[in-house]
């Protein structure tokens, strides 16, 4: 039995940050009902990546909204509002990711919901928090990466390099899920609700907690290596290198030992541990040139035998052929109500030895409205 | 009151993944006791980044282990083991991030702990899961990024580019915290414990859930743009651009509209929405050349007035001067027992309008051993 079975989440959020929190709660067993506007629904339904359309809607939407229900309601229509109130009254969790003030205008904000559901656990994600001069700015992943210093950590020295995924959306979602879960723990003991607030700005900053703690101490901005950077704060060999037939990653290892193992005499001179950091550019240049003279397999064979932390760089097609990957059953096939099925990931958390899957795909817009109306009618 | 007050977490983990889960539980109010080996302790104490030493230990350690206690025990010494059992018996949560099999040999694995503490919520993080041919490989962030396809999403077309932070460690930590919290919810209702297992491999794969869902559908590996890539699956203008005096990010916007607003006639021709994706390389090249002809401020002024999603690219020093950042109070000062104080981040989750801070810094190795022994003696 999944840990959140019998929990009801009423989710007004759209795009990625809020829905990714809802996804995790659904993964863990909660019933998640998306409240969507009639006709258009969650804007993510038509927010295409690579222009890929699956069953008429965006692949991103299908990925984030598997295992959820859809209830359509026009929040400005009084009859629809009454229906939504019936859901909200019985919800364990209510959540949204509107900009500050919008939910207050719609009337389903925490203070209003608490009147009819005093123990509700209410979660919200904003872009920049609910205070300060930035609070009304649009919360968008790339903009948050750019504003929070994150782009100076990835890639080689030179210009800013963003991370190529909606990492801030996802982190804000995980933080919201953590806060909601912690307050559900408290609620079961103390019978009290909570308001949980997360912002993409705070999540983006928290992601950098190690590096900014160092920055507070020495006031030095991150300096990436000229080439083969994988972490601005770590010395050679930390990085990804081209080989004669591909790429490999090297995490740790003493430089002279690497010199011996790889038969690269130029590395033998770097006997001082401090050099691995302070002379990392020249060490990495030597390594980069040398590693191109052999195959990934030949280098890994020597290094792995000496317990050096290294790995081949794989793409998905090769990864998915590996027995080490297949053994984890990370892929599940889910089906929509109309029979359309697709493959996607599953919850990455195992509980009591079980992986949690659900054969339910994403909901068509409003497909559960009628059934839910019957079930929840006043 | 923090939601996890009165919860006791006994944490055998070290480095980053497990301790980052412990940090979040501590942030949310739990008492977290680190079990560390005498003399050396958590290896992270001396895992320096940028060779920065704060009060004799690594800045990374101080960042991850604020607000925790330290209890030293030699898990191969019988008297020490007995002391640890007293803690484990009373723990709500026990966690570790040893490789599969190690905790079984040490005797504090889930099956053993359950004998004396039947309702324990027990969490563990491995590198590659507990099954399959990869299970004994060392779980290290860069290697996991490299093996799971993640390095083909960031940076411009060409070689692999890792994300410049220990992102997989952190995600595995957040997933473990989510699983632990969900099972604490279930425990308070059903009075039953749980084993939660997370692996860095599964967390790294889950991070890519959107993109791999698209891959399952069309079988196409990610293709990054030649220049200014910020997301392999999105069209122009999505990216970071050099301006006459800095850098700016552009997230969304119709290409002809950008052409008008920026007075860049070459963009006016791209009137077909599909061109933004299929001809993104040439569009980005035009934009990149044009944006260098003016200042960041001048472009932002025009674009923001038209509600185009864009932002300046900031570094930490500039970010920290912004009122929008200062208003969030993301920085807290914490103090170690010996009086050494340092600045670091705080929990990114607000509950009932409050930010959660704690003035307690990281523990010196074993500083709480005696007091804990007195408190927990059989």
XYZ file of C-alpha atoms in Angstrom:
756
model
C 0.000 0.000 0.000
C 1.358 3.418 -0.965
C 1.940 5.743 2.000
C -0.409 8.534 0.908
C -3.394 6.399 -0.038
C -6.679 8.028 1.025
C -5.153 11.512 0.776
C -6.884 13.987 -1.518
C -4.888 16.739 -3.221
C -6.754 19.512 -5.042
C -4.212 21.077 -7.343
C -4.802 24.422 -9.066
C -1.261 24.612 -10.419
C -0.056 24.466 -13.995
C 3.159 24.411 -16.032
C 5.906 22.483 -14.251
C 6.796 23.539 -10.705
C 3.488 22.910 -8.942
C 2.472 19.926 -11.062
C 5.824 18.241 -10.361
C 5.020 18.440 -6.622
C 1.582 17.001 -7.347
C 3.208 14.235 -9.383
C 5.337 13.137 -6.462
C 2.333 13.142 -4.116
C 0.453 11.048 -6.697
C 3.462 8.726 -7.018
C 3.309 8.208 -3.263
C -0.357 7.255 -3.389
C -2.355 10.473 -3.091
C -5.353 11.146 -5.294
C -4.518 14.319 -7.219
C -7.307 16.252 -8.898
C -6.178 18.996 -11.251
C -8.510 21.969 -11.405
C -8.309 23.225 -14.977
C -10.021 25.992 -16.859
C -12.520 24.799 -19.462
C -11.378 24.532 -23.073
C -7.686 25.381 -22.625
C -6.830 23.666 -19.337
C -3.306 23.643 -17.900
C -1.274 25.747 -20.349
C 1.333 22.985 -20.248
C -0.983 20.848 -22.371
C 0.201 22.934 -25.306
C 3.661 23.931 -24.175
C 5.545 21.769 -26.629
C 9.162 20.741 -26.452
C 10.755 19.869 -29.766
C 7.289 20.415 -31.194
C 6.446 16.860 -30.128
C 2.705 16.209 -29.959
C 1.541 13.023 -28.257
C -2.174 12.276 -28.603
C -2.851 15.932 -29.357
C -0.960 17.387 -26.417
C 2.551 18.161 -25.240
C 4.914 15.368 -24.188
C 5.852 17.503 -21.185
C 2.255 17.583 -20.018
C 1.990 13.807 -20.335
C 5.219 13.334 -18.373
C 4.237 15.556 -15.451
C 0.582 14.687 -15.176
C 0.508 10.926 -15.287
C -1.636 9.389 -12.591
C -3.827 12.455 -12.005
C -7.470 13.365 -12.596
C -8.781 16.452 -14.376
C -11.718 18.554 -13.228
C -12.687 21.574 -15.310
C -14.111 24.664 -13.693
C -14.358 28.323 -14.593
C -13.297 29.972 -11.360
C -15.207 33.105 -12.320
C -18.497 31.240 -12.742
C -20.534 30.916 -9.552
C -21.910 27.416 -10.194
C -18.432 26.122 -11.037
C -17.007 27.814 -7.957
C -19.523 26.032 -5.765
C -18.446 22.718 -7.232
C -14.798 23.499 -6.563
C -15.652 24.427 -2.979
C -17.071 20.953 -2.465
C -13.702 19.507 -3.455
C -11.684 21.992 -1.475
C -13.724 21.341 1.677
C -12.757 17.680 1.614
C -9.155 18.095 0.481
C -6.201 17.167 2.650
C -3.952 19.304 0.485
C -4.729 22.305 -1.712
C -1.985 23.799 -3.857
C -1.348 26.320 -6.606
C 1.464 28.193 -8.320
C -0.218 31.475 -9.282
C 1.654 34.742 -8.838
C 1.144 36.389 -5.424
C -2.314 37.951 -5.138
C -4.021 35.993 -7.911
C -5.430 33.277 -5.665
C -6.652 35.937 -3.239
C -8.607 37.508 -6.101
C -9.991 34.120 -7.144
C -11.042 33.543 -3.542
C -9.422 30.149 -2.957
C -6.462 31.460 -0.991
C -5.371 29.885 2.311
C -7.377 32.212 4.562
C -10.561 31.560 2.584
C -10.053 27.809 2.351
C -9.260 27.558 6.053
C -12.731 28.861 6.874
C -14.333 25.725 5.465
C -11.403 23.342 5.937
C -9.499 24.392 9.062
C -6.919 21.603 8.944
C -6.022 21.945 5.295
C -2.371 21.725 4.296
C -2.090 24.471 1.724
C 0.924 24.835 -0.544
C 1.939 27.543 -2.965
C 4.887 28.228 -5.237
C 5.774 31.710 -6.383
C 8.594 32.917 -8.567
C 10.213 35.363 -6.179
C 8.421 35.078 -2.830
C 5.458 37.060 -1.560
C 7.417 40.105 -0.416
C 9.855 42.547 -1.936
C 10.067 44.389 -5.249
C 10.422 41.241 -7.361
C 7.248 39.517 -6.171
C 5.197 40.256 -9.290
C 7.816 39.158 -11.819
C 7.015 36.032 -13.834
C 8.678 32.943 -12.366
C 10.382 31.203 -15.264
C 13.152 28.651 -14.995
C 15.816 30.206 -17.243
C 15.270 33.668 -15.788
C 15.673 32.313 -12.268
C 18.849 30.475 -13.225
C 20.158 33.709 -14.692
C 19.286 35.942 -11.762
C 20.638 33.684 -9.011
C 24.235 33.235 -10.129
C 23.690 29.623 -11.136
C 24.908 30.164 -14.704
C 28.475 30.850 -13.549
C 28.972 27.308 -12.242
C 28.521 25.150 -15.336
C 30.631 24.992 -18.492
C 34.135 26.276 -19.032
C 35.488 29.679 -18.014
C 33.966 32.443 -20.100
C 30.303 33.323 -20.395
C 27.365 32.061 -18.359
C 26.042 28.559 -19.109
C 22.537 27.608 -17.945
C 21.659 24.058 -16.957
C 19.740 22.480 -19.815
C 16.687 21.345 -17.878
C 13.964 23.126 -15.922
C 15.925 22.476 -12.782
C 14.500 25.323 -10.714
C 10.914 24.357 -11.464
C 11.683 20.839 -10.359
C 13.481 21.872 -7.185
C 10.709 24.244 -6.168
C 8.356 21.298 -6.694
C 10.421 18.993 -4.485
C 10.655 21.643 -1.785
C 6.902 22.153 -1.850
C 6.349 18.395 -1.629
C 8.739 18.198 1.352
C 6.943 21.019 3.160
C 3.523 19.516 2.475
C 4.631 16.092 3.686
C 6.217 17.478 6.851
C 3.003 19.360 7.634
C 0.910 16.258 6.978
C 3.047 14.530 9.611
C 2.325 17.339 12.043
C -1.361 17.382 11.144
C -1.854 13.715 11.938
C -0.409 14.307 15.389
C -1.671 17.772 16.274
C -4.702 18.051 14.036
C -3.615 21.405 12.665
C -3.215 22.640 9.117
C -0.478 24.746 7.591
C 0.446 27.165 4.853
C 3.593 26.116 2.985
C 5.253 28.665 0.708
C 8.128 28.036 -1.623
C 9.611 30.271 -4.275
C 11.714 29.461 -7.295
C 14.202 32.120 -6.203
C 14.735 30.546 -2.796
C 14.921 27.081 -4.331
C 17.509 28.244 -6.884
C 19.572 29.757 -4.123
C 19.282 26.711 -1.874
C 20.581 24.564 -4.748
C 23.844 26.498 -4.466
C 24.096 26.163 -0.683
C 27.561 24.602 -0.654
C 29.098 27.075 -3.032
C 27.530 30.180 -1.505
C 28.687 29.111 1.948
C 32.215 29.164 0.565
C 31.504 32.522 -1.058
C 30.341 34.048 2.228
C 33.610 32.940 3.725
C 36.133 34.149 1.169
C 34.128 36.499 -1.056
C 35.507 34.921 -4.219
C 33.178 34.409 -7.142
C 33.336 30.957 -8.767
C 36.171 30.384 -11.205
C 35.649 27.592 -13.684
C 38.578 25.853 -15.307
C 39.493 26.853 -18.864
C 38.653 23.430 -20.233
C 36.930 20.279 -19.006
C 35.183 22.056 -16.154
C 32.729 19.977 -14.172
C 32.795 21.847 -10.846
C 34.229 25.327 -10.316
C 35.404 24.442 -6.819
C 37.204 21.187 -7.508
C 40.706 20.549 -8.769
C 42.015 18.275 -11.527
C 41.163 15.732 -12.770
C 37.458 16.445 -12.036
C 35.896 16.666 -15.490
C 34.718 15.011 -18.661
C 37.348 14.191 -21.318
C 37.328 13.232 -24.970
C 39.006 9.921 -25.709
C 40.029 8.284 -28.974
C 36.492 6.947 -29.445
C 34.147 8.804 -27.085
C 34.095 10.570 -23.760
C 34.852 9.612 -20.173
C 34.474 11.218 -16.753
C 37.223 11.354 -14.167
C 36.181 12.355 -10.660
C 39.016 11.890 -8.205
C 42.544 10.570 -8.180
C 46.039 11.732 -7.316
C 47.709 13.310 -10.317
C 50.991 11.352 -10.148
C 49.052 8.111 -9.716
C 46.988 8.956 -12.790
C 50.261 9.689 -14.593
C 51.527 6.221 -13.758
C 48.331 4.383 -14.551
C 47.757 6.219 -17.818
C 51.458 6.167 -18.728
C 51.434 9.929 -19.007
C 54.832 11.090 -17.770
C 53.973 14.788 -17.825
C 51.620 14.232 -14.890
C 54.279 12.698 -12.637
C 55.686 16.113 -11.757
C 52.519 17.273 -9.953
C 53.386 15.682 -6.635
C 52.046 18.476 -4.438
C 48.374 17.948 -3.571
C 47.702 21.683 -3.843
C 48.747 21.671 -7.482
C 45.680 19.625 -8.412
C 43.647 22.721 -7.620
C 45.942 25.644 -8.339
C 47.385 24.231 -11.559
C 44.275 22.442 -12.701
C 44.183 24.171 -16.074
C 47.565 22.870 -17.129
C 46.957 19.430 -15.622
C 43.611 19.158 -17.379
C 45.209 20.209 -20.675
C 47.805 17.459 -20.355
C 45.149 14.896 -19.455
C 42.846 16.034 -22.250
C 45.568 15.637 -24.874
C 46.722 12.297 -23.503
C 43.298 10.684 -23.169
C 42.633 11.233 -26.861
C 45.436 8.802 -27.652
C 43.506 5.744 -26.429
C 40.007 4.339 -26.273
C 37.587 4.877 -23.416
C 37.590 1.126 -22.760
C 41.377 0.934 -22.494
C 41.570 3.810 -20.005
C 38.671 2.563 -17.901
C 40.152 -0.899 -17.677
C 43.368 0.414 -16.141
C 41.724 3.001 -13.901
C 38.889 0.841 -12.573
C 41.404 -1.876 -11.643
C 43.100 0.746 -9.443
C 39.788 1.900 -7.911
C 39.935 5.319 -9.560
C 36.485 6.903 -9.817
C 35.771 7.121 -13.526
C 33.005 6.250 -15.962
C 32.095 6.235 -19.605
C 29.845 9.043 -20.816
C 26.666 7.470 -22.140
C 23.695 8.719 -24.114
C 20.201 7.413 -23.382
C 20.182 4.859 -26.187
C 23.324 3.209 -24.838
C 22.288 3.610 -21.191
C 19.024 1.807 -21.828
C 20.895 -1.213 -23.172
C 22.906 -1.630 -19.970
C 21.965 -4.460 -17.625
C 22.718 -2.159 -14.680
C 20.012 0.190 -15.893
C 17.495 -2.426 -16.978
C 17.660 -4.091 -13.557
C 16.046 -1.006 -12.001
C 12.890 -1.002 -14.133
C 12.846 2.785 -14.354
C 10.489 2.802 -17.337
C 6.752 2.290 -17.057
C 4.027 2.255 -19.665
C 0.892 4.196 -18.782
C -2.447 4.473 -20.572
C -4.856 7.307 -21.022
C -8.583 6.725 -20.815
C -8.943 6.683 -24.599
C -6.452 3.837 -24.827
C -3.451 5.927 -25.897
C -0.408 4.604 -24.080
C 3.093 5.951 -23.625
C 6.306 5.213 -21.774
C 7.644 7.461 -19.058
C 9.634 7.321 -15.824
C 8.304 6.084 -12.495
C 8.639 7.331 -8.924
C 12.357 7.133 -7.997
C 11.549 6.151 -4.389
C 11.253 2.486 -3.375
C 9.274 1.665 -0.242
C 9.422 -1.702 1.478
C 11.254 -3.068 -1.528
C 8.545 -2.116 -3.977
C 8.682 0.228 -6.909
C 5.563 2.328 -7.265
C 3.989 2.411 -10.649
C 0.511 3.223 -11.841
C -0.893 2.332 -15.194
C -2.827 5.582 -15.331
C -1.581 8.131 -17.847
C -2.375 11.818 -17.936
C -6.044 12.831 -17.940
C -7.802 14.324 -20.940
C -9.038 17.798 -20.094
C -12.042 17.484 -17.801
C -12.363 13.739 -18.195
C -13.178 13.239 -14.517
C -15.448 16.249 -14.026
C -18.751 14.408 -14.150
C -17.678 11.519 -11.961
C -16.178 13.854 -9.397
C -19.320 16.013 -9.363
C -21.376 12.936 -8.557
C -18.973 11.805 -5.894
C -18.576 15.145 -4.126
C -22.007 16.675 -4.524
C -23.115 18.594 -1.478
C 6.822 25.303 16.060
C 8.628 23.382 13.330
C 6.657 20.417 11.972
C 9.185 17.706 12.856
C 9.918 18.786 16.412
C 10.277 15.777 18.739
C 11.437 13.564 15.888
C 14.794 11.846 16.287
C 16.899 11.014 13.230
C 19.973 8.804 13.647
C 22.068 9.395 10.564
C 24.975 7.142 9.612
C 25.494 8.852 6.254
C 28.401 10.927 5.045
C 29.527 13.018 2.066
C 26.597 14.845 0.486
C 23.587 12.781 -0.593
C 22.481 11.351 2.767
C 23.529 14.373 4.831
C 21.547 16.680 2.545
C 18.422 14.646 3.371
C 19.311 14.904 7.062
C 19.772 18.645 6.669
C 16.254 19.094 5.331
C 14.796 17.003 8.183
C 16.789 19.148 10.631
C 15.563 22.313 8.881
C 12.011 21.093 9.427
C 12.603 20.609 13.139
C 13.933 17.079 13.612
C 16.847 16.356 15.927
C 19.549 14.847 13.724
C 22.405 12.931 15.336
C 25.284 12.070 13.025
C 27.013 8.815 13.874
C 30.655 9.355 12.979
C 33.753 7.231 13.257
C 36.245 8.425 15.895
C 39.162 10.589 14.778
C 38.238 11.030 11.114
C 34.452 11.360 11.227
C 32.361 12.073 8.127
C 34.895 12.109 5.275
C 33.210 15.308 4.085
C 34.885 17.141 6.993
C 38.042 17.079 4.903
C 36.613 17.043 1.399
C 37.626 20.546 0.492
C 36.295 22.641 -2.327
C 38.634 25.365 -3.577
C 40.889 24.247 -0.745
C 38.799 26.436 1.579
C 39.233 25.537 5.243
C 36.797 27.041 7.727
C 37.625 26.463 11.386
C 39.793 23.505 10.430
C 37.254 21.734 8.248
C 35.708 21.870 4.786
C 33.213 24.599 3.896
C 31.072 21.904 2.286
C 30.830 20.039 5.572
C 29.805 23.203 7.389
C 27.147 23.932 4.768
C 25.527 20.495 4.862
C 25.763 19.764 8.553
C 24.499 22.916 10.207
C 21.974 22.263 12.929
C 23.053 18.667 13.631
C 24.738 16.832 16.520
C 27.763 14.561 16.304
C 28.144 11.255 18.130
C 31.329 9.280 17.620
C 31.308 5.505 17.676
C 33.522 2.760 16.310
C 30.958 0.418 14.797
C 33.387 -2.481 15.151
C 33.821 -1.938 18.915
C 31.272 -3.769 21.056
C 30.883 -1.078 23.743
C 30.394 1.601 21.097
C 27.917 -0.579 19.265
C 25.841 -0.950 22.393
C 25.720 2.815 22.744
C 24.596 3.199 19.163
C 21.874 0.605 19.714
C 20.449 2.757 22.500
C 20.074 5.599 20.022
C 18.735 3.422 17.243
C 16.114 1.903 19.531
C 14.615 5.306 20.202
C 14.995 6.766 16.711
C 12.038 7.697 14.546
C 14.280 7.655 11.494
C 17.538 5.820 10.798
C 19.420 6.478 7.587
C 22.686 5.769 5.793
C 24.306 5.969 2.369
C 26.732 3.043 2.455
C 27.109 0.844 -0.588
C 24.729 -2.165 -0.655
C 25.819 -4.847 1.817
C 27.985 -2.662 4.059
C 25.278 -1.867 6.595
C 24.311 -5.552 6.690
C 27.911 -6.364 7.642
C 27.917 -3.623 10.284
C 24.679 -5.042 11.666
C 22.558 -1.879 11.673
C 20.597 -2.719 8.530
C 16.810 -2.414 8.396
C 16.070 -6.025 9.332
C 18.318 -5.807 12.389
C 17.051 -2.409 13.493
C 13.432 -3.476 13.081
C 13.936 -6.169 15.720
C 14.423 -3.554 18.410
C 12.472 -0.722 16.801
C 9.605 -2.221 14.800
C 8.134 1.081 13.631
C 11.361 2.668 12.497
C 11.363 4.603 9.239
C 14.633 3.514 7.687
C 16.152 5.271 4.688
C 19.099 4.419 2.498
C 20.740 5.892 -0.573
C 22.854 3.801 -2.902
C 24.653 4.764 -6.083
C 23.035 2.304 -8.465
C 20.309 0.477 -6.538
C 20.531 -2.801 -4.649
C 20.176 -5.090 -7.642
C 21.900 -5.581 -10.959
C 25.518 -5.616 -12.103
C 26.219 -1.991 -11.179
C 25.215 -2.214 -7.529
C 28.759 -2.265 -6.155
C 30.058 0.680 -8.173
C 30.927 3.838 -6.232
C 28.102 6.377 -6.359
C 29.695 9.667 -7.296
C 27.916 12.681 -8.710
C 29.937 13.320 -11.890
C 30.004 9.628 -12.778
C 26.231 9.403 -12.394
C 25.724 12.490 -14.540
C 27.947 10.914 -17.173
C 26.306 7.496 -17.173
C 22.702 8.695 -17.312
C 22.747 10.859 -20.423
C 22.455 14.086 -18.470
C 25.615 15.594 -19.969
C 24.020 15.830 -23.423
C 21.446 18.393 -22.322
C 23.568 21.319 -21.157
C 25.909 23.560 -23.145
C 26.087 24.012 -26.883
C 26.104 21.248 -29.488
C 29.353 19.269 -29.397
C 30.761 17.338 -26.459
C 29.081 16.446 -23.180
C 28.768 19.184 -20.525
C 28.141 18.205 -16.908
C 26.145 20.419 -14.559
C 28.596 22.232 -12.293
C 27.087 21.244 -8.964
C 26.556 17.945 -7.142
C 23.044 17.877 -8.493
C 22.524 14.121 -8.299
C 23.641 13.931 -4.686
C 21.189 16.666 -3.840
C 18.302 15.124 -5.751
C 18.854 11.712 -4.198
C 18.781 13.515 -0.851
C 15.496 15.253 -1.630
C 13.952 11.994 -2.825
C 15.020 10.231 0.348
C 13.581 13.046 2.458
C 10.295 12.827 0.529
C 10.065 9.069 1.042
C 10.895 9.355 4.736
C 8.313 12.091 5.249
C 5.601 10.171 3.387
C 6.297 7.112 5.529
C 6.224 9.200 8.717
C 2.737 10.297 7.648
C 1.723 6.670 7.232
C 3.372 5.676 10.506
C 1.427 8.192 12.542
C -1.805 6.765 11.151
C -1.069 3.054 10.878
C 1.728 2.656 13.381
C 3.971 0.869 10.920
C 7.543 1.501 9.859
C 9.079 1.400 6.417
C 12.226 0.894 4.403
C 12.837 3.700 1.901
C 15.458 3.147 -0.786
C 16.689 5.702 -3.238
C 19.580 5.511 -5.662
C 21.561 8.219 -7.369
C 20.997 6.469 -10.695
C 17.221 6.520 -10.334
C 17.304 10.119 -9.119
C 19.466 11.181 -12.071
C 17.077 9.506 -14.435
C 13.988 10.976 -12.772
C 15.516 14.441 -13.189
C 15.237 13.904 -16.945
C 11.650 12.685 -16.843
C 10.297 15.221 -19.297
C 13.002 14.741 -21.860
C 13.091 10.935 -21.692
C 9.321 10.798 -22.092
C 9.818 12.625 -25.380
C 12.670 10.266 -26.247
C 10.515 7.180 -25.663
C 8.022 8.666 -28.084
C 10.207 9.665 -30.999
C 13.522 7.923 -30.324
C 15.509 11.079 -31.038
C 18.483 11.886 -28.852
C 18.674 15.485 -27.626
C 20.038 18.032 -30.078
C 21.383 21.212 -28.547
C 21.576 24.403 -30.544
C 24.960 25.408 -31.969
C 25.157 28.528 -29.826
C 23.264 29.994 -26.861
C 21.717 26.671 -25.899
C 19.694 26.651 -22.704
C 17.363 23.733 -23.376
C 17.823 21.145 -26.117
C 14.078 20.823 -26.648
C 13.116 24.473 -26.934
C 13.275 26.808 -29.896
C 14.648 30.333 -30.242
C 15.034 32.661 -28.481
C 15.430 30.420 -25.378
C 18.982 31.101 -24.238
C 21.522 33.408 -22.621
C 23.047 36.162 -24.804
C 26.007 38.500 -24.555
C 25.095 42.162 -24.709
C 27.235 45.253 -25.084
C 27.942 45.284 -21.352
C 27.008 41.911 -19.895
C 24.645 39.007 -20.443
C 20.902 38.569 -20.543
C 18.458 35.659 -20.713
C 15.561 35.451 -23.123
C 12.978 32.761 -22.426
C 9.970 33.124 -24.685
C 8.679 35.492 -27.328
C 7.547 35.454 -30.928
C 10.489 36.013 -33.242
C 8.886 38.768 -35.386
C 7.748 40.569 -32.234
C 11.298 40.426 -30.883
C 12.476 41.750 -34.226
C 10.190 44.749 -33.883
C 10.925 45.448 -30.259
C 14.680 45.098 -30.658
C 14.681 46.863 -34.045
C 16.289 43.855 -35.628
C 14.838 43.600 -39.131
C 16.459 40.254 -39.905
C 14.099 38.616 -37.404
C 10.931 39.902 -39.046
C 11.064 37.205 -41.709
C 10.557 34.329 -39.261
C 6.785 34.569 -39.210
C 6.093 30.830 -39.062
C 5.915 29.562 -35.457
C 7.663 26.320 -36.428
C 10.726 28.269 -37.567
C 11.511 29.232 -33.987
C 12.368 25.601 -33.396
C 13.567 24.309 -36.746
C 15.661 27.350 -37.634
C 16.728 28.211 -34.111
C 20.436 28.156 -34.940
C 20.169 30.927 -37.506
C 17.683 32.905 -35.418
C 19.924 32.662 -32.359
C 22.934 33.752 -34.411
C 21.074 36.862 -35.593
C 19.903 37.639 -32.052
C 23.360 37.043 -30.592
C 24.985 39.474 -33.016
C 22.285 42.089 -32.585
C 22.139 42.036 -28.774
C 25.831 42.898 -28.602
C 25.034 46.271 -30.154
C 23.245 47.580 -27.042
C 23.359 47.397 -23.272
C 21.495 44.871 -21.163
C 19.522 47.701 -19.551
C 18.394 49.130 -22.877
C 17.145 45.763 -24.148
C 15.422 44.856 -20.899
C 13.632 48.180 -20.763
C 12.015 47.603 -24.142
C 11.289 43.912 -23.641
C 9.912 44.125 -20.103
C 7.535 46.878 -21.173
C 6.132 44.411 -23.714
C 5.881 41.580 -21.132
C 8.590 39.513 -22.806
C 10.171 37.042 -20.373
C 13.759 38.166 -19.985
C 16.244 38.913 -17.236
C 19.747 40.133 -16.581
C 22.357 37.480 -15.799
C 23.690 38.196 -12.316
C 26.587 36.904 -10.265
C 26.221 36.421 -6.504
C 27.817 39.713 -5.555
C 25.302 41.659 -7.636
C 22.384 39.399 -6.676
C 23.026 39.977 -2.998
C 22.713 43.723 -3.476
C 19.225 43.459 -4.947
C 16.272 44.458 -2.785
C 14.277 41.599 -4.312
C 16.841 39.163 -2.910
C 17.420 40.880 0.431
C 13.676 40.877 1.149
C 13.752 37.070 1.363
C 16.367 36.801 4.120
C 17.959 33.741 2.546
C 21.188 34.136 4.515
C 21.572 33.085 8.125
C 24.525 33.238 10.471
C 25.136 30.108 12.529
C 27.586 29.421 15.354
C 29.574 26.386 16.308
C 30.001 25.410 19.937
C 33.484 26.915 20.085
C 32.098 30.291 19.024
C 33.156 30.097 15.380
C 30.361 31.545 13.276
C 29.665 31.511 9.564
C 27.007 32.501 7.064
C 25.082 29.975 5.049
C 21.663 29.424 3.471
C 18.488 28.555 5.340
C 15.639 26.138 4.693
C 13.911 27.269 1.457
C 10.468 26.266 2.778
C 8.278 28.768 4.653
C 5.590 27.408 6.942
C 2.761 29.529 8.323
C 4.582 32.610 7.098
C 7.755 31.852 9.036
C 11.223 31.206 7.757
C 12.992 28.481 9.673
C 16.444 29.267 10.890
C 18.575 27.824 13.649
C 21.598 29.479 15.122
C 23.333 26.138 15.490
C 26.256 25.566 13.152
C 27.866 22.243 12.301
C 29.051 20.060 15.191
C 32.711 19.461 16.002
C 33.481 15.778 15.683
C 31.953 13.958 18.651
C 31.017 17.110 20.499
C 27.682 15.675 21.628
C 28.834 12.145 22.433
C 29.016 12.507 26.205
C 25.757 14.388 26.582
C 23.952 11.905 24.345
C 25.394 8.966 26.261
C 24.013 10.415 29.494
C 20.657 11.102 27.925
C 20.191 7.731 26.227
C 21.874 5.366 28.684
C 20.036 2.081 29.024
